[in-house]
Amino acid sequence: EAGVTQSPTHLIKTRGQQATLRCSPISGHTSVYWYQQALGLGLQFLLWYDEGEERNRGNFPPRFSGRQFPNYSSELNVNALELEDSALYLCASSSAGMRQTQYFGPGTRLLVL
Amino acid sequence: AQSVTQLDSQVPVFEEAPVELRCNYSSSVSVYLFWYVQYPNQGLQLLLKYLSGSTLVKGINGFEAEFNKSQTSFHLRKPSVHISDTAEYFCAVSPLNTGGFKTIFGAGTRLFVKA
């Protein structure tokens, strides 16, 4: 069974640009979560998508947004990039029957110059 | 609200020695408990989880954890570590009957195994 996949693995952008990160969940999983792991700040919850809808968001500005597609894959968009957006962005998925058990992808490392 | 405290930010240990990584939590409701491992430049991998039943949970790579409700702890142990266990370990709690977005992760414990 394939795990959670994320692309790209690395992304380099400059301030003010937009970044798009992609995530494919484990087959059969309907929930996708996005986390930011910045140096020294631990895992910060960003967004939760389930059945195509945004269900909850963490304490991040609106320039962090995303969507979930009918095949349950997901996209995270970060507009107007700032230097402090540099971080590892992790995607996780879970099944409808056990939402608390999250399986993580390898992450996308975003560097904003 | 829930909180998770990983009591050690770094744990150095020699190869083949036992190790314990400590995790305490607080919660006003019942929770599920998890340990994840993050190897350098990788995502998080689920090591083990406690949902219900036996308080001693066995996970992958020879790790186990014991849920102690009275002490609100979920310490991770391994009887003999290998160099390859060098990684960061995260304890997490998630309240029952909610979406995973309420999962709270600890700050992490960096395990460094020396030869």
XYZ file of N, CA and C in Angstrom, chain B:
345
model
N -8.962 21.591 27.119
C -7.791 21.672 26.241
C -6.762 20.615 26.652
N -5.946 20.259 25.710
C -4.916 19.258 25.970
C -3.537 19.901 25.874
N -2.586 19.294 26.525
C -1.198 19.713 26.373
C -0.304 18.493 26.498
N 0.857 18.597 25.894
C 1.821 17.498 25.911
C 3.180 18.062 26.295
N 3.839 17.397 27.223
C 5.172 17.808 27.631
C 6.145 16.654 27.447
N 7.112 16.879 26.613
C 8.192 15.897 26.495
C 9.323 16.421 27.365
N 9.643 15.657 28.373
C 10.457 16.157 29.469
C 11.921 16.355 29.126
N 12.380 15.733 28.064
C 13.783 15.861 27.669
C 13.858 16.338 26.235
N 14.603 17.392 25.988
C 14.736 17.865 24.611
C 15.768 17.030 23.853
N 16.773 16.539 24.583
C 17.801 15.704 23.966
C 18.143 14.552 24.895
N 18.346 13.380 24.315
C 18.757 12.211 25.095
C 19.906 11.533 24.368
N 21.125 11.672 24.899
C 22.255 10.931 24.339
C 22.371 9.575 25.028
N 22.664 8.550 24.257
C 22.769 7.209 24.824
C 23.733 6.393 23.977
N 24.410 5.461 24.618
C 25.316 4.599 23.880
C 24.560 3.459 23.203
N 25.112 3.017 22.100
C 24.522 1.898 21.364
C 24.386 0.683 22.273
N 23.281 -0.037 22.128
C 22.916 -1.241 22.871
C 22.460 -0.944 24.303
N 22.449 0.295 24.705
C 21.909 0.653 26.024
C 20.403 0.816 25.928
N 19.694 0.688 27.063
C 18.247 0.951 27.050
C 17.986 2.455 27.055
N 16.793 2.813 26.600
C 16.435 4.232 26.589
C 14.963 4.396 26.952
N 14.666 5.506 27.602
C 13.285 5.885 27.890
C 13.109 7.344 27.523
N 12.133 7.619 26.700
C 11.775 8.988 26.340
C 10.462 9.299 27.025
N 10.458 10.393 27.793
C 9.320 10.648 28.668
C 8.306 11.611 28.045
N 7.052 11.303 28.289
C 5.962 12.125 27.773
C 4.873 12.200 28.840
N 4.526 13.396 29.241
C 3.387 13.615 30.119
C 2.348 14.439 29.374
N 1.101 14.250 29.717
C 0.059 15.007 29.053
C -0.973 15.464 30.075
N -1.751 16.426 29.679
C -2.894 16.823 30.493
C -4.099 16.966 29.573
N -5.235 16.539 30.076
C -6.457 16.614 29.288
C -7.659 16.455 30.204
N -8.713 17.181 29.884
C -9.951 17.074 30.655
C -10.862 15.982 30.097
N -10.467 15.418 28.949
C -11.267 14.349 28.336
C -10.341 13.174 28.026
N -10.948 12.057 27.707
C -10.146 10.887 27.339
C -9.446 11.134 26.011
N -8.256 10.593 25.898
C -7.445 10.837 24.698
C -6.868 9.549 24.141
N -6.528 9.618 22.864
C -5.661 8.623 22.252
C -4.240 9.168 22.335
N -3.272 8.275 22.367
C -1.880 8.673 22.523
C -1.032 8.047 21.429
N -0.056 8.793 20.960
C 0.769 8.364 19.835
C 2.233 8.714 20.082
N 3.098 7.926 19.484
C 4.502 8.289 19.325
C 4.833 8.210 17.841
N 5.512 9.273 17.387
C 6.000 9.333 16.015
C 7.516 9.500 16.044
N 8.170 9.046 14.972
C 9.604 9.251 14.824
C 9.858 10.009 13.528
N 10.802 10.925 13.593
C 11.174 11.692 12.405
C 12.677 11.564 12.185
N 13.057 10.847 11.143
C 14.465 10.740 10.785
C 14.877 12.005 10.032
N 16.156 12.318 10.018
C 16.604 13.566 9.377
C 16.064 13.722 7.963
N 15.530 14.901 7.719
C 15.018 15.270 6.391
C 13.889 14.367 5.898
N 13.115 13.844 6.828
C 11.972 13.019 6.453
C 10.726 13.468 7.196
N 9.595 12.882 6.816
C 8.354 13.161 7.526
C 8.256 12.341 8.793
N 7.096 12.380 9.423
C 6.879 11.629 10.665
C 6.359 10.239 10.349
N 6.880 9.265 11.076
C 6.436 7.883 10.912
C 5.790 7.424 12.213
N 4.621 6.818 12.127
C 3.926 6.350 13.315
C 4.668 5.158 13.912
N 5.071 5.303 15.182
C 5.763 4.228 15.891
C 4.773 3.297 16.574
N 3.844 3.910 17.301
C 2.842 3.133 18.017
C 1.730 4.063 18.484
N 0.631 3.440 18.918
C -0.503 4.223 19.390
C -1.230 3.461 20.481
N -1.811 4.220 21.396
C -2.669 3.647 22.415
C -4.082 4.192 22.190
N -4.991 3.266 21.955
C -6.393 3.653 21.777
C -7.225 3.172 22.963
N -7.019 1.934 23.359
C -7.736 1.354 24.496
C -7.114 0.007 24.799
N -7.579 -0.635 25.859
C -7.125 -1.991 26.156
C -5.834 -2.010 26.943
N -4.965 -2.945 26.616
C -3.725 -3.128 27.351
C -2.921 -1.838 27.385
N -2.413 -1.527 28.559
C -1.691 -0.258 28.703
C -0.269 -0.333 28.156
N 0.210 -1.527 27.868
C 1.530 -1.688 27.269
C 1.350 -1.890 25.769
N 1.896 -0.971 25.022
C 1.708 -0.994 23.576
C 3.049 -1.260 22.904
N 3.039 -2.196 21.990
C 4.265 -2.488 21.244
C 4.172 -1.873 19.857
N 5.294 -1.310 19.423
C 5.311 -0.670 18.121
C 6.378 -1.255 17.217
N 6.704 -0.482 16.208
C 7.705 -0.948 15.260
C 9.109 -0.691 15.792
N 10.073 -1.359 15.173
C 11.487 -1.152 15.494
C 11.840 -1.462 16.952
N 11.062 -2.326 17.596
C 11.373 -2.745 18.957
C 10.974 -1.771 20.051
N 10.273 -0.725 19.713
C 9.820 0.244 20.712
C 8.523 -0.205 21.367
N 8.348 0.222 22.614
C 7.090 0.010 23.311
C 6.823 1.211 24.205
N 5.578 1.375 24.580
C 5.204 2.488 25.456
C 4.155 2.006 26.435
N 4.146 2.621 27.584
C 3.177 2.252 28.615
C 2.322 3.454 28.982
N 1.036 3.259 28.893
C 0.075 4.289 29.270
C -0.186 4.184 30.761
N 0.027 5.290 31.475
C -0.237 5.335 32.902
C -1.251 6.445 33.145
N -2.481 6.039 33.343
C -3.559 7.024 33.449
C -3.424 7.875 34.712
N -3.028 7.251 35.804
C -2.944 7.997 37.074
C -1.834 9.051 37.027
N -0.767 8.746 36.296
C 0.321 9.708 36.194
C 0.268 10.501 34.890
N -0.756 10.258 34.123
C -0.939 10.911 32.806
C 0.374 10.913 32.032
N 0.935 9.730 31.890
C 2.197 9.607 31.160
C 2.085 8.544 30.084
N 2.979 8.648 29.116
C 3.021 7.683 28.007
C 4.474 7.623 27.558
N 5.309 7.022 28.380
C 6.749 6.980 28.124
C 7.102 5.912 27.095
N 8.050 6.238 26.261
C 8.508 5.337 25.190
C 9.811 4.675 25.623
N 9.914 3.369 25.369
C 11.101 2.645 25.808
C 11.608 1.723 24.707
N 12.912 1.476 24.772
C 13.517 0.447 23.932
C 14.652 -0.177 24.740
N 14.685 -1.508 24.831
C 15.677 -2.154 25.690
C 17.119 -2.050 25.186
N 17.278 -1.889 23.868
C 18.641 -1.841 23.313
C 18.595 -1.034 22.019
N 19.217 0.128 22.037
C 19.103 1.014 20.872
C 20.242 0.770 19.883
N 19.957 1.161 18.637
C 20.945 1.073 17.568
C 21.268 2.463 17.069
N 22.382 2.573 16.394
C 22.768 3.852 15.794
C 21.629 4.392 14.928
N 20.958 3.488 14.224
C 19.891 3.889 13.301
C 18.654 4.454 14.003
N 18.602 4.356 15.329
C 17.476 4.947 16.078
C 17.669 6.438 16.311
N 18.803 6.959 15.941
C 19.042 8.397 16.058
C 18.014 9.147 15.230
N 17.208 9.954 15.899
C 16.088 10.638 15.245
C 15.417 11.535 16.275
N 14.379 12.226 15.822
C 13.563 13.008 16.746
C 12.248 12.262 16.963
N 11.815 12.240 18.198
C 10.631 11.483 18.572
C 9.582 12.448 19.129
N 8.360 12.286 18.630
C 7.276 13.164 19.033
C 6.163 12.358 19.695
N 5.743 12.831 20.845
C 4.574 12.296 21.526
C 3.378 13.151 21.110
N 2.216 12.540 20.956
C 1.029 13.295 20.542
C -0.204 12.754 21.250
N -1.145 13.651 21.522
C -2.424 13.250 22.123
C -3.555 13.796 21.280
N -4.632 13.039 21.229
C -5.781 13.452 20.436
C -7.047 13.069 21.183
N -7.931 14.029 21.439
C -9.151 13.698 22.192
C -10.042 12.759 21.400
N -10.758 11.910 22.108
C -11.654 10.967 21.466
C -12.774 11.697 20.752
N -13.267 11.071 19.729
C -14.470 11.526 19.035
C -14.344 12.926 18.442
N -13.135 13.245 17.992
C -12.940 14.509 17.281
C -12.142 14.229 16.028
N -12.052 15.207 15.191
C -11.183 15.065 14.034
C -9.738 15.156 14.459
N -8.868 14.671 13.623
C -7.446 14.673 13.946
C -6.853 16.049 14.081
N -7.607 17.096 13.710
C -7.051 18.439 13.782
C -6.815 18.885 15.212
N -7.390 18.171 16.173
C -7.173 18.527 17.573
C -5.995 17.777 18.186
N -5.260 17.057 17.355
C -4.067 16.374 17.849
C -3.026 17.406 18.257
N -2.485 17.232 19.437
C -1.438 18.113 19.940
C -0.133 17.330 19.988
N 0.903 17.908 19.407
C 2.208 17.261 19.378
C 3.124 17.894 20.420
N 3.951 17.065 21.036
C 4.972 17.595 21.914
C 6.066 18.273 21.110
N 6.984 18.890 21.823
C 8.056 19.645 21.171
C 9.135 18.750 20.594
N 9.093 17.470 20.946
C 10.063 16.532 20.390
C 11.223 16.262 21.319
N 11.745 15.044 21.234
C 12.958 14.649 21.949
C 13.938 14.111 20.920
N 15.105 14.705 20.921
C 16.126 14.255 19.966
C 16.951 13.152 20.618
N 16.832 11.951 20.068
C 17.620 10.813 20.561
C 18.874 10.701 19.737
N 19.993 10.706 20.433
C 21.290 10.599 19.757
C 21.989 9.348 20.278
N 22.177 8.376 19.419
C 22.805 7.115 19.812
C 24.267 7.141 19.389
N 25.130 6.955 20.372
C 26.572 7.012 20.134
C 27.164 5.610 20.082
N 28.171 5.447 19.239
C 28.842 4.146 19.120
C 29.758 3.883 20.315
